Short mmCIF file of C-alpha atoms in Angstrom, two decimals:
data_model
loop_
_atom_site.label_atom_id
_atom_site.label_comp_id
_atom_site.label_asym_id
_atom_site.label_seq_id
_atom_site.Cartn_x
_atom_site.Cartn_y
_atom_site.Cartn_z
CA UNK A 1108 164.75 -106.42 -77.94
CA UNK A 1109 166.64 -107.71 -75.45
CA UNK A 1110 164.85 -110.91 -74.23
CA UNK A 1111 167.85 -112.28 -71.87
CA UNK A 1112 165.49 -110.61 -68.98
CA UNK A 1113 163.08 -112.43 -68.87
CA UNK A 1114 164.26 -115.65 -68.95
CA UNK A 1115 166.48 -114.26 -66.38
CA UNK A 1116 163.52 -113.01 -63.99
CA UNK A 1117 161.86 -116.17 -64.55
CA UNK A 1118 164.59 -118.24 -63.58
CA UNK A 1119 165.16 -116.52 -60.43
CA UNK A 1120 161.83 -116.89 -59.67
CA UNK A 1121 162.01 -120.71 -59.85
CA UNK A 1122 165.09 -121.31 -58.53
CA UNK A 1123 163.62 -119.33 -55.26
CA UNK A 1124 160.70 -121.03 -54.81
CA UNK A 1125 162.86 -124.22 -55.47
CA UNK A 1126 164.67 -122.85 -52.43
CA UNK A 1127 161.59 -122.09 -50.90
CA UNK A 1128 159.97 -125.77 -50.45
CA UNK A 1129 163.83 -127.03 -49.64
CA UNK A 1130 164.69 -124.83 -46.93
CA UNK A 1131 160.93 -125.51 -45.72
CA UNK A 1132 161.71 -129.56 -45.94
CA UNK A 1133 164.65 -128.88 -44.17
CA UNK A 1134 162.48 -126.77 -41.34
CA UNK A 1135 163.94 -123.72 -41.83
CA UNK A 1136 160.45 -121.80 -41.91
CA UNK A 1137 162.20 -117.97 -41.50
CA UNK A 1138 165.41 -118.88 -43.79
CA UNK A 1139 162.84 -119.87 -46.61
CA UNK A 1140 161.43 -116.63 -46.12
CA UNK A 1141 164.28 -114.95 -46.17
CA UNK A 1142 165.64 -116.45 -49.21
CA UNK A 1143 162.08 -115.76 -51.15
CA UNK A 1144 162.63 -112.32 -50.54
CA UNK A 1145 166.51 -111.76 -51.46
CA UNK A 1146 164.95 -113.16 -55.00
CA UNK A 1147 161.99 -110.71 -55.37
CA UNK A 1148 164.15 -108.09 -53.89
CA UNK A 1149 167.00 -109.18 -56.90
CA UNK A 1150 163.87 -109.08 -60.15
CA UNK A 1151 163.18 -106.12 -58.50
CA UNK A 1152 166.09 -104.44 -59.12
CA UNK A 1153 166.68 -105.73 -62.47
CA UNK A 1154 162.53 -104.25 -63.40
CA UNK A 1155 163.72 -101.18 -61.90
CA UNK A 1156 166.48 -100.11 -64.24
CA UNK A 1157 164.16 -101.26 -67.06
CA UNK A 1158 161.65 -99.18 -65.89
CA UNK A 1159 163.93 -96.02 -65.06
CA UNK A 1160 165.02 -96.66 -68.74
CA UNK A 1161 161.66 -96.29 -70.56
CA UNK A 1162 160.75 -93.63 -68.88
CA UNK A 1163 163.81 -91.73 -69.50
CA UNK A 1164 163.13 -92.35 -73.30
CA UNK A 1165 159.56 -92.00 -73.17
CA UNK A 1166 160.49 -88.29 -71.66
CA UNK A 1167 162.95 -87.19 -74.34
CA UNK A 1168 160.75 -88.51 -77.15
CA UNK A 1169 157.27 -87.16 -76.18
CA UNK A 1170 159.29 -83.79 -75.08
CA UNK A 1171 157.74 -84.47 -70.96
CA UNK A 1172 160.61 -82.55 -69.10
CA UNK B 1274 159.31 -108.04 -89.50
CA UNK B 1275 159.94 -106.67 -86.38
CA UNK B 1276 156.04 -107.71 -85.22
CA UNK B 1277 157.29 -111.07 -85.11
CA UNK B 1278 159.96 -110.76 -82.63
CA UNK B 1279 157.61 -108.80 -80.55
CA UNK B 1280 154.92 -111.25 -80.68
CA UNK B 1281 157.53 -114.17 -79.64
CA UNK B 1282 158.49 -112.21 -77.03
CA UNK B 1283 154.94 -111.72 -75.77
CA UNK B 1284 154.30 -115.24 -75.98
CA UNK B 1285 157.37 -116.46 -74.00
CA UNK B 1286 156.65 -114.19 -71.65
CA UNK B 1287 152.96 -114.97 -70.67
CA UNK B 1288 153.97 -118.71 -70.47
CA UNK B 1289 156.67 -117.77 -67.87
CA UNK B 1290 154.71 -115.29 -65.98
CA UNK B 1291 152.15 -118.13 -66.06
CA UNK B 1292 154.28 -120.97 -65.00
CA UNK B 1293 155.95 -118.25 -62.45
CA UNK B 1294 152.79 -117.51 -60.75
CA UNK B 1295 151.76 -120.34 -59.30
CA UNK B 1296 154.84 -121.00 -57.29
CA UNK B 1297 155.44 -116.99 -56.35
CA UNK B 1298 153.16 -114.57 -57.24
CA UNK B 1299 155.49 -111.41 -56.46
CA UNK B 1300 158.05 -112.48 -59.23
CA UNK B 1301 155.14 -112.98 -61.99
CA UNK B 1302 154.19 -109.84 -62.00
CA UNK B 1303 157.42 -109.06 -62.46
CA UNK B 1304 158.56 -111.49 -65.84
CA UNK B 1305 154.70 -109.89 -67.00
CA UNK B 1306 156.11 -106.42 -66.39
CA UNK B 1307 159.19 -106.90 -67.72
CA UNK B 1308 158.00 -108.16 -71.22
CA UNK B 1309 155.67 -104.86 -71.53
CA UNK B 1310 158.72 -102.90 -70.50
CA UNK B 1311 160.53 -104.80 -72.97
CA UNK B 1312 158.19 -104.82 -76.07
CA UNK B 1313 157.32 -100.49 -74.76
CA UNK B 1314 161.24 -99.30 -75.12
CA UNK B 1315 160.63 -101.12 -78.84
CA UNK B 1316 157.54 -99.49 -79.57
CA UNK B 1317 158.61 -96.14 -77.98
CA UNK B 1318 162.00 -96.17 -80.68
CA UNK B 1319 159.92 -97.00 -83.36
CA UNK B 1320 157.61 -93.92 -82.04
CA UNK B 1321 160.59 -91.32 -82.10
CA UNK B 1322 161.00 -92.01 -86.04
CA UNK B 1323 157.50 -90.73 -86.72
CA UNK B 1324 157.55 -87.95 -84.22
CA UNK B 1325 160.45 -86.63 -86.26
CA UNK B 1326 158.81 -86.74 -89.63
CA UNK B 1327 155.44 -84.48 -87.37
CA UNK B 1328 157.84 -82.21 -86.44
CA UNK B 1329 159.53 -81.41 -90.25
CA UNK B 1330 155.85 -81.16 -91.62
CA UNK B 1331 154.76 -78.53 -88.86
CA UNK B 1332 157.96 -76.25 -89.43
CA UNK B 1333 157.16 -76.35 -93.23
CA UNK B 1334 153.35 -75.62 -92.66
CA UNK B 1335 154.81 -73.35 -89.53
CA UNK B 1336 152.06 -74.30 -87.51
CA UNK B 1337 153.01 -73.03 -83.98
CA UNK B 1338 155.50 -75.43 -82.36
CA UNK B 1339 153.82 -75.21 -78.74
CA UNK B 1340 150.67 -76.85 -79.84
CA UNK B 1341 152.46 -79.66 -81.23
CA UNK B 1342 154.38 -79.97 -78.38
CA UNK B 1343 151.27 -79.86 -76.18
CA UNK B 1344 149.93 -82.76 -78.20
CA UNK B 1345 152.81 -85.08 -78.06
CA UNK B 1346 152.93 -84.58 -74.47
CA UNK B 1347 149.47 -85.52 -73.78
CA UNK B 1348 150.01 -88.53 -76.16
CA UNK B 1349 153.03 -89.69 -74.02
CA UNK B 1350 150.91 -88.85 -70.91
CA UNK B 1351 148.46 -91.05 -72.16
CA UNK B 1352 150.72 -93.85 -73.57
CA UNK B 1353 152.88 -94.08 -69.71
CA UNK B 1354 149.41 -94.13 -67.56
CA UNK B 1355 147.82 -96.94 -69.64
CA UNK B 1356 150.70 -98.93 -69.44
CA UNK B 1357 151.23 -98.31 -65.84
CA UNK B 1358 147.27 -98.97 -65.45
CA UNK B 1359 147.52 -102.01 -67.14
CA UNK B 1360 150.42 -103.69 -65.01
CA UNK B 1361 148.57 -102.73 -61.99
CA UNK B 1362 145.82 -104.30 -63.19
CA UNK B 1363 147.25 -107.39 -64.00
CA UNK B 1364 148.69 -107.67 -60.82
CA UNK B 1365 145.37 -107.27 -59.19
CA UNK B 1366 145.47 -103.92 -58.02
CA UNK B 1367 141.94 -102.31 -59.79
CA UNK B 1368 141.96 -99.44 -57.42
CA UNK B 1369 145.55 -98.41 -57.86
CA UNK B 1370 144.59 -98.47 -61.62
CA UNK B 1371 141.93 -96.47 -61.72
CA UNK B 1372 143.79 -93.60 -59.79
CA UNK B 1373 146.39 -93.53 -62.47
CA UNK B 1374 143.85 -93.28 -65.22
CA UNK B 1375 142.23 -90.19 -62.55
CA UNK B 1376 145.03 -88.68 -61.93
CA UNK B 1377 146.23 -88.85 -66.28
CA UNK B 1378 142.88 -87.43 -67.06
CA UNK B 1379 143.64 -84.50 -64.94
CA UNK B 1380 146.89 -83.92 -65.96
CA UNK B 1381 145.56 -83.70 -69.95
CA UNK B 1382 143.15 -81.06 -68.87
CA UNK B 1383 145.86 -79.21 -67.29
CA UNK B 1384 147.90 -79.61 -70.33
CA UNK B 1385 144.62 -78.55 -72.49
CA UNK B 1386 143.61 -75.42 -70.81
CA UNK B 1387 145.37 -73.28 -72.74
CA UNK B 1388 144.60 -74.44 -76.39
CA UNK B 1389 141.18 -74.50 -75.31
CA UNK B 1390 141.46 -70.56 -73.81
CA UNK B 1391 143.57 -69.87 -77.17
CA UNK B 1392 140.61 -70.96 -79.44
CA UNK B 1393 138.01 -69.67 -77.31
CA UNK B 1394 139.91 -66.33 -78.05
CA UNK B 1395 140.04 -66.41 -81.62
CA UNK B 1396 136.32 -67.69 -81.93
CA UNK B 1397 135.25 -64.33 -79.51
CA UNK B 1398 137.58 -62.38 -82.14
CA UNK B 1399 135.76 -63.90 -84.81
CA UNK B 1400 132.15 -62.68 -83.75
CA UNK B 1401 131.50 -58.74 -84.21
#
């Protein structure tokens, strides 16, 4: 029940678009981008071993080799 | 009472998926992801308890462990593709959903064929 996560996930996604409108006020149009990305492409990650997780347990537990 | 924590965690994490989306939608789907992932591996633990207890009962009643088996599997078949279904859906992906659900209905009749061809058996046995 780890809920660290989310709050996690959800402050990345802030602080990027955060990022986003600063580097745009700044008129840096393809840094903003850039940025936006490197903090989907970091969630990402983080979802990803989540995800690998359950479905490693969901495999040994409902016997789906 | 566990239901609480899982409700609180629901609830925090629609309001952040919420407040999330309207600045970038990528990451939203990802906090709403993340809590079903999250509230799943709890569900799927609790799960592996009463599995356990199936599995004593059919040794003592030695039912035949493959059908069991068989069972469970289409259960966690059908437990993974709704979920993935779901988070699809929410993100606004219908079609992508609907092949999942396809493509788990298959895979259930593939893992049915042979109970079905085992009791089709025993019924022809049956009649003279």
């Amino acid at each position: 029940m780890s809920i660290e996560l989310i709050f996690q996930i959800a402050g990345i996604g802030i602080l990027t678009s955060i990022f986003h409108t600063m580097l745009k006020q700044a008129g840096k149009e393809d840094i903003a981008f850039i940025a936006t990305l490197a903090g989907v492409c970091i969630c990402l990650l983080m979802v990803v071993q989540l995800i690998g997780e359950l479905l490693i347990k969901v495999k040994s537990v409902f016997f789906l080799s | 009472m566990e239901i609480l924590q899982v409700v609180g965690i629901g609830l925090i994490g629609a309001v952040l998926a919420v407040y999330v989306k309207e600045r970038n939608k990528e990451i939203a789907v990802l906090v709403s992801m993340a809590t079903g992932l999250i509230i799943f591996l709890f569900a799927v633990s609790k799960i592996s308890a009463v599995l356990q207890v199936l599995q004593d009962l059919a040794s003592l009643a030695n039912v035949n462990m493959f059908y069991l088996t068989t069972i469970l599997k289409i259960i966690g078949i059908a437990y993974v593709a709704e979920f993935g279904a779901q988070v699809c859906r929410d993100a606004g992906e219908g079609s992508i959903a609907s092949k999942i659900e396809f493509s788990a209905k298959i895979l259930v009749i593939v893992l049915a064929l042979p109970i079905i061809v085992a009791i089709l058996e025993s019924i022809l046995r049956l009649i003279p």
